[in-house]
Amino acid sequence: MSEGYDVVVVGGGPGGYVAAIRAAQLGLKTAVVEKRGKLGGTCLNVGCIPSKALLQSSHHYEMAGHEFAAHGIKAQVSLDLKTMLARKDKVVEDLTGGIEFLMKKNKIDYLVGTGVISAPGKVDVTPQAKGGKKQTLETKNIIVATGSETTPLKGVEIDEKQIVSSTGALSLPKVPKSMVVIGAGVIGLELGSVWRRLGAEVTVVEFLDVALPGMDGEVSKQMKRLLERQGLKFKMKTKVTGAKKDKSGVTLTMEPAEGGKKETLKADVVLVAIGRRPYVEGLGLDKVGVEMTDRGFVKVDEDFQTNVEGIYAIGDVIGGAMLAHKAEDEGVVCAEIMAGQTGHIDYNSIPGIVYTHPEVAAVGKTEEQLKKDGVKYKAGKFPFSANSRARCNADADGFVKIIADAETDKVLGCHIIGPQGGDLIQEVVNVMEFGGSAEDIARICHGHPGLPESVKEAALAVDGRAIHI
């Protein structure tokens, strides 16, 4: 039996390692159990970080090949995919190493192995290394932070070579001539964009009738048009029913979502990106009586505690927005509650970002949601084509839309398509956290020429007084 802990975190992803650091800062004796062999979870190892590295590299490649000439820069461009992938791997390696350093700095015990909750207050750890000795950690509290995994698609078996998940799509050894992406969500459009830029002919197949489901309707429509202009093809309202592999590629069988004539589509590589599901298999939660939802998520109360005292859960395993920053904030609040403090998360003020080009960013309510709820609102919109900095940068697609309560002017949401949308959204997130109004944003002086001026102009437009359009 090991020396007792105040908290053992099972899972070393964004939620888990952040929860561990905050717990250690608060004086709790803490351990993290992670079976991957590297900290950072899906996000850092095979998700957010490597995909953003490839998005950046592929964007540079496309600009050099198609946009530099307009700036008076002449270049002959060729692709070195091996170097591009190596750079991506180096970014991941540096950041995972940085998190290990943070474990040591905060005196957190980091165990590489599979953690199973054998009883309340006990976590059995089986080391990944051969010959390692199994041990049991005794602890006052347990945090389950095991994240999520790719949702499988019946009839389409992933082998990470011809039929890949997001993991395989980050490390293809060569640019495929053709790729089919199943799912027009965030992951599908980001990785589809990477390989389209590098030369693949990419077709996105989506069961629903909209790209980026759940986003503001106007954003979804315009983003689909922009991606089509870039070269992505879309087959909407289409259900994939099976896949057959051979040496020449993958043949998908499909049919209309509402029923109808079947058809086939062939590609060198197929990416399955229909969503993610909670990763709870083999954790022992069922044996200790932790309640789950009908969709497989862990049930928790407002303090992130399950029905079993001393067992908590955060991040993707409890549902809601499957976002690294949401998991991080939950980890911090959970640790603070354990230490006798209070914590708070405003789930309506958590931004969501799609790192395509242009970027898509959203926070708060969409117009569709407000109409459904019967909330009276005003919306102000400002296009980047009227923004000086965007025009200087030849990057003027998209708009900023701010939605405010019709009576109080309180900001209810913001939706952006455009350059650096993921950064611009933060101003509105901050204003929403403080209960601010569109008028508050409109009255703040914004530097000129700057992209943030589009946020100010959208806030002015809520009251019908945008200046530059």
Short mmCIF file of N, CA and C in Angstrom, two decimals, residues 218 367 377-383 399-404 413-415 438 454-466:
data_model
loop_
_atom_site.label_atom_id
_atom_site.label_comp_id
_atom_site.label_asym_id
_atom_site.label_seq_id
_atom_site.Cartn_x
_atom_site.Cartn_y
_atom_site.Cartn_z
N GLU A 218 -26.28 31.53 -39.66
CA GLU A 218 -25.64 32.38 -40.66
C GLU A 218 -24.15 32.04 -40.79
N GLU A 367 -28.85 33.06 -32.63
CA GLU A 367 -30.16 33.64 -32.93
C GLU A 367 -31.23 32.57 -32.89
N TYR A 377 -34.34 40.08 -28.85
CA TYR A 377 -32.94 40.48 -28.93
C TYR A 377 -32.71 41.42 -30.11
N LYS A 378 -31.54 42.05 -30.10
CA LYS A 378 -31.07 42.86 -31.22
C LYS A 378 -29.72 42.29 -31.66
N ALA A 379 -29.47 42.28 -32.96
CA ALA A 379 -28.20 41.76 -33.47
C ALA A 379 -27.51 42.84 -34.30
N GLY A 380 -26.20 42.98 -34.09
CA GLY A 380 -25.40 43.90 -34.88
C GLY A 380 -24.31 43.14 -35.60
N LYS A 381 -24.13 43.43 -36.88
CA LYS A 381 -23.15 42.69 -37.68
C LYS A 381 -22.24 43.66 -38.42
N PHE A 382 -20.95 43.29 -38.49
CA PHE A 382 -19.99 44.13 -39.21
C PHE A 382 -19.05 43.23 -40.01
N PRO A 383 -18.90 43.48 -41.32
CA PRO A 383 -18.06 42.62 -42.15
C PRO A 383 -16.59 43.02 -42.09
N PHE A 399 -17.35 38.03 -40.86
CA PHE A 399 -18.01 39.12 -40.14
C PHE A 399 -17.97 38.86 -38.64
N VAL A 400 -18.33 39.89 -37.88
CA VAL A 400 -18.57 39.76 -36.44
C VAL A 400 -20.04 40.05 -36.20
N LYS A 401 -20.69 39.19 -35.47
CA LYS A 401 -22.09 39.41 -35.08
C LYS A 401 -22.20 39.41 -33.57
N ILE A 402 -22.77 40.46 -33.02
CA ILE A 402 -23.01 40.53 -31.57
C ILE A 402 -24.51 40.58 -31.33
N ILE A 403 -24.96 39.76 -30.38
CA ILE A 403 -26.39 39.67 -30.06
C ILE A 403 -26.59 40.18 -28.63
N ALA A 404 -27.55 41.09 -28.46
CA ALA A 404 -27.81 41.67 -27.14
C ALA A 404 -29.29 41.63 -26.82
N GLY A 413 -24.55 36.88 -26.84
CA GLY A 413 -23.74 36.00 -27.66
C GLY A 413 -22.93 36.77 -28.68
N CYS A 414 -21.93 36.09 -29.23
CA CYS A 414 -21.12 36.67 -30.30
C CYS A 414 -20.69 35.54 -31.24
N HIS A 415 -20.71 35.82 -32.53
CA HIS A 415 -20.38 34.81 -33.54
C HIS A 415 -19.49 35.45 -34.60
N ALA A 438 -23.69 45.62 -25.01
CA ALA A 438 -23.12 45.98 -26.31
C ALA A 438 -22.61 47.41 -26.27
N SER A 454 -13.50 45.62 -35.59
CA SER A 454 -14.70 44.98 -36.12
C SER A 454 -15.65 44.56 -35.00
N VAL A 455 -15.09 44.21 -33.85
CA VAL A 455 -15.91 43.87 -32.68
C VAL A 455 -16.64 45.12 -32.19
N LYS A 456 -15.90 46.23 -32.11
CA LYS A 456 -16.53 47.49 -31.70
C LYS A 456 -17.64 47.89 -32.66
N GLU A 457 -17.37 47.79 -33.96
CA GLU A 457 -18.35 48.18 -34.96
C GLU A 457 -19.60 47.31 -34.90
N ALA A 458 -19.43 46.01 -34.62
CA ALA A 458 -20.59 45.12 -34.49
C ALA A 458 -21.42 45.52 -33.27
N ALA A 459 -20.74 45.94 -32.20
CA ALA A 459 -21.45 46.41 -31.00
C ALA A 459 -22.21 47.70 -31.29
N LEU A 460 -21.59 48.60 -32.06
CA LEU A 460 -22.28 49.82 -32.49
C LEU A 460 -23.49 49.47 -33.36
N ALA A 461 -23.34 48.44 -34.20
CA ALA A 461 -24.42 48.05 -35.11
C ALA A 461 -25.63 47.50 -34.37
N VAL A 462 -25.43 47.01 -33.15
CA VAL A 462 -26.57 46.55 -32.35
C VAL A 462 -27.57 47.69 -32.16
N ASP A 463 -27.05 48.90 -32.05
CA ASP A 463 -27.89 50.09 -31.88
C ASP A 463 -28.09 50.84 -33.19
N GLY A 464 -27.65 50.21 -34.30
CA GLY A 464 -27.86 50.80 -35.61
C GLY A 464 -26.98 51.99 -35.91
N ARG A 465 -25.80 52.04 -35.28
CA ARG A 465 -24.95 53.20 -35.51
C ARG A 465 -23.49 52.85 -35.82
N ALA A 466 -23.29 51.75 -36.55
CA ALA A 466 -21.93 51.43 -37.00
C ALA A 466 -21.41 52.59 -37.84
#
